[in-house]
Amino acid sequence: MTRRIFRYVPFTIVQDATAEPEYEARCVSGDDSECGAESGVWPHPAEVEEWQRKHTQETGHTRYRRNFADYAVMEPLDGLPTGLEPARVTRVRAS
Ligand SMILES: [Zn+2]
């Protein structure tokens, strides 16, 4: 899980563990018009990659557009009193 500090605001943004992320791919191979075949939505990338391998094997198509979606929630930083001024929160630099 990726955990990131949002600058100035005493919240962390975390992936919502109660909702499954969504992975999908669509075949965009073709010169004039794209193929358009779709993998369907899956909770893991492995199923999508397997679908791509099969589709490429069957059609020779090699170019796909992939979509990923998940849900994020804002969580208060641990140990911070409510009402703390944002300016006094120690900032964490993004590397
Ligand atoms: Zn295709």
PDB file of N, CA and C and ligand atoms in Angstrom:
ATOM      1  N   MET A   1       0.852  -1.203   0.000  1.00  0.00           N
ATOM      2  CA  MET A   1       0.000   0.000   0.000  1.00  0.00           C
ATOM      3  C   MET A   1       0.878   1.240   0.000  1.00  0.00           C
ATOM      4  N   THR A   2       0.524   2.167  -0.846  1.00  0.00           N
ATOM      5  CA  THR A   2       1.265   3.419  -0.925  1.00  0.00           C
ATOM      6  C   THR A   2       0.721   4.408   0.105  1.00  0.00           C
ATOM      7  N   ARG A   3       1.604   5.032   0.832  1.00  0.00           N
ATOM      8  CA  ARG A   3       1.211   5.989   1.857  1.00  0.00           C
ATOM      9  C   ARG A   3       1.943   7.293   1.576  1.00  0.00           C
ATOM     10  N   ARG A   4       1.189   8.384   1.442  1.00  0.00           N
ATOM     11  CA  ARG A   4       1.820   9.633   1.045  1.00  0.00           C
ATOM     12  C   ARG A   4       1.318  10.745   1.945  1.00  0.00           C
ATOM     13  N   ILE A   5       2.233  11.625   2.324  1.00  0.00           N
ATOM     14  CA  ILE A   5       1.851  12.769   3.141  1.00  0.00           C
ATOM     15  C   ILE A   5       1.458  13.922   2.230  1.00  0.00           C
ATOM     16  N   PHE A   6       0.255  14.450   2.459  1.00  0.00           N
ATOM     17  CA  PHE A   6      -0.208  15.580   1.669  1.00  0.00           C
ATOM     18  C   PHE A   6       0.277  16.857   2.319  1.00  0.00           C
ATOM     19  N   ARG A   7       0.971  17.663   1.556  1.00  0.00           N
ATOM     20  CA  ARG A   7       1.625  18.841   2.082  1.00  0.00           C
ATOM     21  C   ARG A   7       0.649  19.787   2.795  1.00  0.00           C
ATOM     22  N   TYR A   8       1.041  20.263   3.956  1.00  0.00           N
ATOM     23  CA  TYR A   8       0.317  21.254   4.775  1.00  0.00           C
ATOM     24  C   TYR A   8      -0.896  20.699   5.510  1.00  0.00           C
ATOM     25  N   VAL A   9      -1.481  19.625   5.009  1.00  0.00           N
ATOM     26  CA  VAL A   9      -2.715  19.133   5.597  1.00  0.00           C
ATOM     27  C   VAL A   9      -2.426  17.868   6.391  1.00  0.00           C
ATOM     28  N   PRO A  10      -2.869  17.828   7.672  1.00  0.00           N
ATOM     29  CA  PRO A  10      -2.529  16.690   8.519  1.00  0.00           C
ATOM     30  C   PRO A  10      -3.374  15.452   8.231  1.00  0.00           C
ATOM     31  N   PHE A  11      -3.357  15.031   6.996  1.00  0.00           N
ATOM     32  CA  PHE A  11      -4.025  13.795   6.625  1.00  0.00           C
ATOM     33  C   PHE A  11      -3.075  12.960   5.769  1.00  0.00           C
ATOM     34  N   THR A  12      -3.215  11.673   5.856  1.00  0.00           N
ATOM     35  CA  THR A  12      -2.560  10.819   4.874  1.00  0.00           C
ATOM     36  C   THR A  12      -3.623  10.307   3.920  1.00  0.00           C
ATOM     37  N   ILE A  13      -3.201  10.045   2.697  1.00  0.00           N
ATOM     38  CA  ILE A  13      -4.108   9.481   1.701  1.00  0.00           C
ATOM     39  C   ILE A  13      -3.746   8.012   1.555  1.00  0.00           C
ATOM     40  N   VAL A  14      -4.699   7.173   1.871  1.00  0.00           N
ATOM     41  CA  VAL A  14      -4.423   5.733   1.807  1.00  0.00           C
ATOM     42  C   VAL A  14      -5.454   5.042   0.924  1.00  0.00           C
ATOM     43  N   GLN A  15      -5.023   3.942   0.336  1.00  0.00           N
ATOM     44  CA  GLN A  15      -5.956   3.164  -0.472  1.00  0.00           C
ATOM     45  C   GLN A  15      -7.008   2.533   0.429  1.00  0.00           C
ATOM     46  N   ASP A  16      -8.264   2.616   0.020  1.00  0.00           N
ATOM     47  CA  ASP A  16      -9.372   2.056   0.782  1.00  0.00           C
ATOM     48  C   ASP A  16      -9.324   0.534   0.683  1.00  0.00           C
ATOM     49  N   ALA A  17      -9.011  -0.095   1.806  1.00  0.00           N
ATOM     50  CA  ALA A  17      -8.855  -1.550   1.807  1.00  0.00           C
ATOM     51  C   ALA A  17     -10.193  -2.274   1.718  1.00  0.00           C
ATOM     52  N   THR A  18     -11.295  -1.549   1.885  1.00  0.00           N
ATOM     53  CA  THR A  18     -12.605  -2.201   1.839  1.00  0.00           C
ATOM     54  C   THR A  18     -13.169  -2.276   0.426  1.00  0.00           C
ATOM     55  N   ALA A  19     -12.498  -1.628  -0.525  1.00  0.00           N
ATOM     56  CA  ALA A  19     -12.963  -1.658  -1.913  1.00  0.00           C
ATOM     57  C   ALA A  19     -11.855  -2.193  -2.807  1.00  0.00           C
ATOM     58  N   GLU A  20     -12.189  -3.134  -3.650  1.00  0.00           N
ATOM     59  CA  GLU A  20     -11.164  -3.718  -4.512  1.00  0.00           C
ATOM     60  C   GLU A  20     -10.781  -2.751  -5.629  1.00  0.00           C
ATOM     61  N   PRO A  21      -9.480  -2.685  -5.926  1.00  0.00           N
ATOM     62  CA  PRO A  21      -9.069  -1.890  -7.080  1.00  0.00           C
ATOM     63  C   PRO A  21      -9.560  -2.558  -8.372  1.00  0.00           C
ATOM     64  N   GLU A  22      -9.550  -1.808  -9.463  1.00  0.00           N
ATOM     65  CA  GLU A  22     -10.068  -2.316 -10.728  1.00  0.00           C
ATOM     66  C   GLU A  22      -9.011  -2.195 -11.820  1.00  0.00           C
ATOM     67  N   TYR A  23      -8.752  -3.311 -12.463  1.00  0.00           N
ATOM     68  CA  TYR A  23      -7.811  -3.332 -13.579  1.00  0.00           C
ATOM     69  C   TYR A  23      -8.551  -3.772 -14.834  1.00  0.00           C
ATOM     70  N   GLU A  24      -8.250  -3.115 -15.951  1.00  0.00           N
ATOM     71  CA  GLU A  24      -8.834  -3.565 -17.213  1.00  0.00           C
ATOM     72  C   GLU A  24      -7.967  -3.102 -18.372  1.00  0.00           C
ATOM     73  N   ALA A  25      -8.139  -3.735 -19.511  1.00  0.00           N
ATOM     74  CA  ALA A  25      -7.391  -3.367 -20.708  1.00  0.00           C
ATOM     75  C   ALA A  25      -8.304  -3.462 -21.924  1.00  0.00           C
ATOM     76  N   ARG A  26      -7.991  -2.621 -22.925  1.00  0.00           N
ATOM     77  CA  ARG A  26      -8.734  -2.658 -24.187  1.00  0.00           C
ATOM     78  C   ARG A  26      -7.719  -2.697 -25.317  1.00  0.00           C
ATOM     79  N   CYS A  27      -7.971  -3.565 -26.264  1.00  0.00           N
ATOM     80  CA  CYS A  27      -7.065  -3.670 -27.405  1.00  0.00           C
ATOM     81  C   CYS A  27      -7.256  -2.476 -28.322  1.00  0.00           C
ATOM     82  N   VAL A  28      -6.173  -1.728 -28.563  1.00  0.00           N
ATOM     83  CA  VAL A  28      -6.253  -0.554 -29.442  1.00  0.00           C
ATOM     84  C   VAL A  28      -5.405  -0.773 -30.695  1.00  0.00           C
ATOM     85  N   SER A  29      -5.173  -2.033 -31.026  1.00  0.00           N
ATOM     86  CA  SER A  29      -4.422  -2.331 -32.245  1.00  0.00           C
ATOM     87  C   SER A  29      -5.282  -2.039 -33.463  1.00  0.00           C
ATOM     88  N   GLY A  30      -4.627  -1.740 -34.550  1.00  0.00           N
ATOM     89  CA  GLY A  30      -5.344  -1.470 -35.797  1.00  0.00           C
ATOM     90  C   GLY A  30      -4.989  -0.101 -36.329  1.00  0.00           C
ATOM     91  N   ASP A  31      -4.920   0.021 -37.650  1.00  0.00           N
ATOM     92  CA  ASP A  31      -4.500   1.278 -38.267  1.00  0.00           C
ATOM     93  C   ASP A  31      -5.663   2.257 -38.401  1.00  0.00           C
ATOM     94  N   ASP A  32      -6.722   1.836 -39.063  1.00  0.00           N
ATOM     95  CA  ASP A  32      -7.848   2.744 -39.310  1.00  0.00           C
ATOM     96  C   ASP A  32      -8.796   2.800 -38.125  1.00  0.00           C
ATOM     97  N   SER A  33      -9.199   1.646 -37.654  1.00  0.00           N
ATOM     98  CA  SER A  33     -10.054   1.604 -36.467  1.00  0.00           C
ATOM     99  C   SER A  33      -9.481   0.571 -35.513  1.00  0.00           C
ATOM    100  N   GLU A  34      -9.577   0.891 -34.225  1.00  0.00           N
ATOM    101  CA  GLU A  34      -8.972  -0.023 -33.252  1.00  0.00           C
ATOM    102  C   GLU A  34      -9.864  -1.236 -33.020  1.00  0.00           C
ATOM    103  N   CYS A  35      -9.237  -2.315 -32.603  1.00  0.00           N
ATOM    104  CA  CYS A  35      -9.921  -3.589 -32.382  1.00  0.00           C
ATOM    105  C   CYS A  35     -11.051  -3.453 -31.356  1.00  0.00           C
ATOM    106  N   GLY A  36     -10.738  -2.871 -30.202  1.00  0.00           N
ATOM    107  CA  GLY A  36     -11.783  -2.600 -29.210  1.00  0.00           C
ATOM    108  C   GLY A  36     -12.117  -3.749 -28.284  1.00  0.00           C
ATOM    109  N   ALA A  37     -11.458  -4.885 -28.436  1.00  0.00           N
ATOM    110  CA  ALA A  37     -11.735  -6.008 -27.527  1.00  0.00           C
ATOM    111  C   ALA A  37     -11.360  -5.620 -26.101  1.00  0.00           C
ATOM    112  N   GLU A  38     -12.167  -6.055 -25.117  1.00  0.00           N
ATOM    113  CA  GLU A  38     -11.936  -5.649 -23.731  1.00  0.00           C
ATOM    114  C   GLU A  38     -11.756  -6.849 -22.815  1.00  0.00           C
ATOM    115  N   SER A  39     -10.918  -6.648 -21.817  1.00  0.00           N
ATOM    116  CA  SER A  39     -10.610  -7.728 -20.876  1.00  0.00           C
ATOM    117  C   SER A  39     -11.701  -7.916 -19.836  1.00  0.00           C
ATOM    118  N   GLY A  40     -12.514  -6.883 -19.623  1.00  0.00           N
ATOM    119  CA  GLY A  40     -13.402  -6.870 -18.468  1.00  0.00           C
ATOM    120  C   GLY A  40     -12.638  -6.344 -17.259  1.00  0.00           C
ATOM    121  N   VAL A  41     -13.341  -6.098 -16.171  1.00  0.00           N
ATOM    122  CA  VAL A  41     -12.730  -5.520 -14.970  1.00  0.00           C
ATOM    123  C   VAL A  41     -12.343  -6.621 -13.996  1.00  0.00           C
ATOM    124  N   TRP A  42     -11.100  -6.532 -13.487  1.00  0.00           N
ATOM    125  CA  TRP A  42     -10.577  -7.534 -12.560  1.00  0.00           C
ATOM    126  C   TRP A  42      -9.942  -6.850 -11.359  1.00  0.00           C
ATOM    127  N   PRO A  43      -9.927  -7.544 -10.217  1.00  0.00           N
ATOM    128  CA  PRO A  43      -9.344  -6.946  -9.008  1.00  0.00           C
ATOM    129  C   PRO A  43      -7.826  -7.048  -8.953  1.00  0.00           C
ATOM    130  N   HIS A  44      -7.229  -7.780  -9.903  1.00  0.00           N
ATOM    131  CA  HIS A  44      -5.767  -7.927  -9.928  1.00  0.00           C
ATOM    132  C   HIS A  44      -5.273  -7.781 -11.370  1.00  0.00           C
ATOM    133  N   PRO A  45      -4.029  -7.326 -11.548  1.00  0.00           N
ATOM    134  CA  PRO A  45      -3.512  -7.165 -12.914  1.00  0.00           C
ATOM    135  C   PRO A  45      -3.232  -8.492 -13.617  1.00  0.00           C
ATOM    136  N   ALA A  46      -3.053  -9.568 -12.862  1.00  0.00           N
ATOM    137  CA  ALA A  46      -2.645 -10.840 -13.469  1.00  0.00           C
ATOM    138  C   ALA A  46      -3.678 -11.335 -14.484  1.00  0.00           C
ATOM    139  N   GLU A  47      -4.966 -11.232 -14.134  1.00  0.00           N
ATOM    140  CA  GLU A  47      -6.008 -11.706 -15.047  1.00  0.00           C
ATOM    141  C   GLU A  47      -6.012 -10.905 -16.340  1.00  0.00           C
ATOM    142  N   VAL A  48      -5.774  -9.597 -16.208  1.00  0.00           N
ATOM    143  CA  VAL A  48      -5.754  -8.731 -17.388  1.00  0.00           C
ATOM    144  C   VAL A  48      -4.579  -9.095 -18.288  1.00  0.00           C
ATOM    145  N   GLU A  49      -3.419  -9.337 -17.671  1.00  0.00           N
ATOM    146  CA  GLU A  49      -2.243  -9.691 -18.461  1.00  0.00           C
ATOM    147  C   GLU A  49      -2.441 -11.026 -19.162  1.00  0.00           C
ATOM    148  N   GLU A  50      -3.100 -11.959 -18.478  1.00  0.00           N
ATOM    149  CA  GLU A  50      -3.381 -13.255 -19.085  1.00  0.00           C
ATOM    150  C   GLU A  50      -4.306 -13.081 -20.291  1.00  0.00           C
ATOM    151  N   TRP A  51      -5.307 -12.234 -20.145  1.00  0.00           N
ATOM    152  CA  TRP A  51      -6.226 -11.959 -21.260  1.00  0.00           C
ATOM    153  C   TRP A  51      -5.458 -11.352 -22.433  1.00  0.00           C
ATOM    154  N   GLN A  52      -4.541 -10.418 -22.139  1.00  0.00           N
ATOM    155  CA  GLN A  52      -3.755  -9.793 -23.206  1.00  0.00           C
ATOM    156  C   GLN A  52      -2.929 -10.837 -23.955  1.00  0.00           C
ATOM    157  N   ARG A  53      -2.286 -11.730 -23.188  1.00  0.00           N
ATOM    158  CA  ARG A  53      -1.460 -12.762 -23.829  1.00  0.00           C
ATOM    159  C   ARG A  53      -2.300 -13.630 -24.761  1.00  0.00           C
ATOM    160  N   LYS A  54      -3.483 -14.021 -24.277  1.00  0.00           N
ATOM    161  CA  LYS A  54      -4.368 -14.845 -25.102  1.00  0.00           C
ATOM    162  C   LYS A  54      -4.813 -14.091 -26.339  1.00  0.00           C
ATOM    163  N   HIS A  55      -5.201 -12.828 -26.146  1.00  0.00           N
ATOM    164  CA  HIS A  55      -5.702 -12.038 -27.272  1.00  0.00           C
ATOM    165  C   HIS A  55      -4.611 -11.840 -28.316  1.00  0.00           C
ATOM    166  N   THR A  56      -3.388 -11.581 -27.850  1.00  0.00           N
ATOM    167  CA  THR A  56      -2.278 -11.406 -28.789  1.00  0.00           C
ATOM    168  C   THR A  56      -1.996 -12.704 -29.530  1.00  0.00           C
ATOM    169  N   GLN A  57      -2.078 -13.813 -28.799  1.00  0.00           N
ATOM    170  CA  GLN A  57      -1.820 -15.110 -29.419  1.00  0.00           C
ATOM    171  C   GLN A  57      -2.852 -15.408 -30.510  1.00  0.00           C
ATOM    172  N   GLU A  58      -4.109 -15.037 -30.237  1.00  0.00           N
ATOM    173  CA  GLU A  58      -5.184 -15.354 -31.174  1.00  0.00           C
ATOM    174  C   GLU A  58      -5.240 -14.401 -32.365  1.00  0.00           C
ATOM    175  N   THR A  59      -4.840 -13.122 -32.136  1.00  0.00           N
ATOM    176  CA  THR A  59      -5.062 -12.111 -33.171  1.00  0.00           C
ATOM    177  C   THR A  59      -3.791 -11.475 -33.707  1.00  0.00           C
ATOM    178  N   GLY A  60      -2.690 -11.591 -32.972  1.00  0.00           N
ATOM    179  CA  GLY A  60      -1.476 -10.890 -33.364  1.00  0.00           C
ATOM    180  C   GLY A  60      -1.479  -9.430 -32.932  1.00  0.00           C
ATOM    181  N   HIS A  61      -2.543  -8.995 -32.283  1.00  0.00           N
ATOM    182  CA  HIS A  61      -2.606  -7.609 -31.810  1.00  0.00           C
ATOM    183  C   HIS A  61      -1.653  -7.410 -30.634  1.00  0.00           C
ATOM    184  N   THR A  62      -0.978  -6.249 -30.614  1.00  0.00           N
ATOM    185  CA  THR A  62       0.065  -6.068 -29.605  1.00  0.00           C
ATOM    186  C   THR A  62      -0.055  -4.764 -28.811  1.00  0.00           C
ATOM    187  N   ARG A  63      -1.079  -3.939 -29.070  1.00  0.00           N
ATOM    188  CA  ARG A  63      -1.150  -2.650 -28.370  1.00  0.00           C
ATOM    189  C   ARG A  63      -2.452  -2.548 -27.583  1.00  0.00           C
ATOM    190  N   TYR A  64      -2.311  -2.177 -26.302  1.00  0.00           N
ATOM    191  CA  TYR A  64      -3.459  -2.131 -25.400  1.00  0.00           C
ATOM    192  C   TYR A  64      -3.476  -0.829 -24.615  1.00  0.00           C
ATOM    193  N   ARG A  65      -4.681  -0.389 -24.295  1.00  0.00           N
ATOM    194  CA  ARG A  65      -4.821   0.709 -23.344  1.00  0.00           C
ATOM    195  C   ARG A  65      -5.268   0.093 -22.026  1.00  0.00           C
ATOM    196  N   ARG A  66      -4.541   0.421 -20.944  1.00  0.00           N
ATOM    197  CA  ARG A  66      -4.863  -0.159 -19.641  1.00  0.00           C
ATOM    198  C   ARG A  66      -5.445   0.908 -18.717  1.00  0.00           C
ATOM    199  N   ASN A  67      -6.458   0.506 -17.952  1.00  0.00           N
ATOM    200  CA  ASN A  67      -7.052   1.395 -16.945  1.00  0.00           C
ATOM    201  C   ASN A  67      -6.885   0.779 -15.569  1.00  0.00           C
ATOM    202  N   PHE A  68      -6.610   1.654 -14.616  1.00  0.00           N
ATOM    203  CA  PHE A  68      -6.539   1.224 -13.226  1.00  0.00           C
ATOM    204  C   PHE A  68      -7.333   2.218 -12.393  1.00  0.00           C
ATOM    205  N   ALA A  69      -8.139   1.716 -11.477  1.00  0.00           N
ATOM    206  CA  ALA A  69      -8.872   2.611 -10.577  1.00  0.00           C
ATOM    207  C   ALA A  69      -8.865   2.020  -9.182  1.00  0.00           C
ATOM    208  N   ASP A  70      -8.804   2.885  -8.183  1.00  0.00           N
ATOM    209  CA  ASP A  70      -8.976   2.426  -6.813  1.00  0.00           C
ATOM    210  C   ASP A  70      -9.668   3.523  -6.015  1.00  0.00           C
ATOM    211  N   TYR A  71      -9.953   3.226  -4.771  1.00  0.00           N
ATOM    212  CA  TYR A  71     -10.600   4.188  -3.892  1.00  0.00           C
ATOM    213  C   TYR A  71      -9.591   4.643  -2.848  1.00  0.00           C
ATOM    214  N   ALA A  72      -9.618   5.936  -2.546  1.00  0.00           N
ATOM    215  CA  ALA A  72      -8.689   6.485  -1.567  1.00  0.00           C
ATOM    216  C   ALA A  72      -9.465   7.180  -0.452  1.00  0.00           C
ATOM    217  N   VAL A  73      -8.935   7.072   0.749  1.00  0.00           N
ATOM    218  CA  VAL A  73      -9.553   7.753   1.884  1.00  0.00           C
ATOM    219  C   VAL A  73      -8.518   8.631   2.579  1.00  0.00           C
ATOM    220  N   MET A  74      -8.995   9.729   3.159  1.00  0.00           N
ATOM    221  CA  MET A  74      -8.146  10.625   3.924  1.00  0.00           C
ATOM    222  C   MET A  74      -8.169  10.176   5.379  1.00  0.00           C
ATOM    223  N   GLU A  75      -6.990   9.953   5.934  1.00  0.00           N
ATOM    224  CA  GLU A  75      -6.921   9.556   7.337  1.00  0.00           C
ATOM    225  C   GLU A  75      -6.121  10.582   8.119  1.00  0.00           C
ATOM    226  N   PRO A  76      -6.621  10.983   9.297  1.00  0.00           N
ATOM    227  CA  PRO A  76      -5.866  11.939  10.112  1.00  0.00           C
ATOM    228  C   PRO A  76      -4.520  11.324  10.501  1.00  0.00           C
ATOM    229  N   LEU A  77      -3.500  12.166  10.563  1.00  0.00           N
ATOM    230  CA  LEU A  77      -2.193  11.683  10.986  1.00  0.00           C
ATOM    231  C   LEU A  77      -2.256  11.220  12.430  1.00  0.00           C
ATOM    232  N   ASP A  78      -1.557  10.139  12.725  1.00  0.00           N
ATOM    233  CA  ASP A  78      -1.563   9.599  14.085  1.00  0.00           C
ATOM    234  C   ASP A  78      -0.947  10.584  15.074  1.00  0.00           C
ATOM    235  N   GLY A  79      -1.550  10.710  16.214  1.00  0.00           N
ATOM    236  CA  GLY A  79      -0.950  11.460  17.305  1.00  0.00           C
ATOM    237  C   GLY A  79      -1.090  12.960  17.219  1.00  0.00           C
ATOM    238  N   LEU A  80      -1.725  13.474  16.194  1.00  0.00           N
ATOM    239  CA  LEU A  80      -1.880  14.917  16.096  1.00  0.00           C
ATOM    240  C   LEU A  80      -3.161  15.351  16.786  1.00  0.00           C
ATOM    241  N   PRO A  81      -3.068  16.372  17.633  1.00  0.00           N
ATOM    242  CA  PRO A  81      -4.294  16.883  18.237  1.00  0.00           C
ATOM    243  C   PRO A  81      -5.161  17.551  17.178  1.00  0.00           C
ATOM    244  N   THR A  82      -6.466  17.427  17.325  1.00  0.00           N
ATOM    245  CA  THR A  82      -7.349  18.093  16.359  1.00  0.00           C
ATOM    246  C   THR A  82      -7.228  19.599  16.547  1.00  0.00           C
ATOM    247  N   GLY A  83      -7.350  20.337  15.486  1.00  0.00           N
ATOM    248  CA  GLY A  83      -7.265  21.783  15.557  1.00  0.00           C
ATOM    249  C   GLY A  83      -5.853  22.316  15.436  1.00  0.00           C
ATOM    250  N   LEU A  84      -4.887  21.427  15.275  1.00  0.00           N
ATOM    251  CA  LEU A  84      -3.510  21.892  15.090  1.00  0.00           C
ATOM    252  C   LEU A  84      -3.416  22.693  13.796  1.00  0.00           C
ATOM    253  N   GLU A  85      -2.721  23.816  13.871  1.00  0.00           N
ATOM    254  CA  GLU A  85      -2.606  24.624  12.667  1.00  0.00           C
ATOM    255  C   GLU A  85      -1.778  23.879  11.631  1.00  0.00           C
ATOM    256  N   PRO A  86      -2.255  23.876  10.397  1.00  0.00           N
ATOM    257  CA  PRO A  86      -1.530  23.159   9.348  1.00  0.00           C
ATOM    258  C   PRO A  86      -0.087  23.613   9.195  1.00  0.00           C
ATOM    259  N   ALA A  87       0.154  24.915   9.408  1.00  0.00           N
ATOM    260  CA  ALA A  87       1.502  25.449   9.206  1.00  0.00           C
ATOM    261  C   ALA A  87       2.500  24.857  10.205  1.00  0.00           C
ATOM    262  N   ARG A  88       2.012  24.353  11.328  1.00  0.00           N
ATOM    263  CA  ARG A  88       2.925  23.826  12.339  1.00  0.00           C
ATOM    264  C   ARG A  88       3.212  22.338  12.153  1.00  0.00           C
ATOM    265  N   VAL A  89       2.544  21.763  11.197  1.00  0.00           N
ATOM    266  CA  VAL A  89       2.782  20.348  10.952  1.00  0.00           C
ATOM    267  C   VAL A  89       4.107  20.177  10.208  1.00  0.00           C
ATOM    268  N   THR A  90       4.896  19.261  10.666  1.00  0.00           N
ATOM    269  CA  THR A  90       6.155  18.989   9.982  1.00  0.00           C
ATOM    270  C   THR A  90       5.891  18.467   8.600  1.00  0.00           C
ATOM    271  N   ARG A  91       6.506  19.111   7.648  1.00  0.00           N
ATOM    272  CA  ARG A  91       6.293  18.695   6.264  1.00  0.00           C
ATOM    273  C   ARG A  91       7.207  17.539   5.900  1.00  0.00           C
ATOM    274  N   VAL A  92       6.688  16.693   5.082  1.00  0.00           N
ATOM    275  CA  VAL A  92       7.498  15.592   4.563  1.00  0.00           C
ATOM    276  C   VAL A  92       7.759  15.866   3.096  1.00  0.00           C
ATOM    277  N   ARG A  93       9.039  15.896   2.756  1.00  0.00           N
ATOM    278  CA  ARG A  93       9.383  16.201   1.373  1.00  0.00           C
ATOM    279  C   ARG A  93       9.162  14.988   0.473  1.00  0.00           C
ATOM    280  N   ALA A  94       8.589  15.258  -0.674  1.00  0.00           N
ATOM    281  CA  ALA A  94       8.528  14.199  -1.686  1.00  0.00           C
ATOM    282  C   ALA A  94       9.911  14.087  -2.300  1.00  0.00           C
ATOM    283  N   SER A  95      10.418  12.885  -2.380  1.00  0.00           N
ATOM    284  CA  SER A  95      11.790  12.715  -2.893  1.00  0.00           C
ATOM    285  C   SER A  95      11.791  12.832  -4.407  1.00  0.00           C
TER     286      SER A  95
HETATM  287 ZN    ZN B   1      -7.391  -6.837 -30.687  1.00  0.00          ZN
END
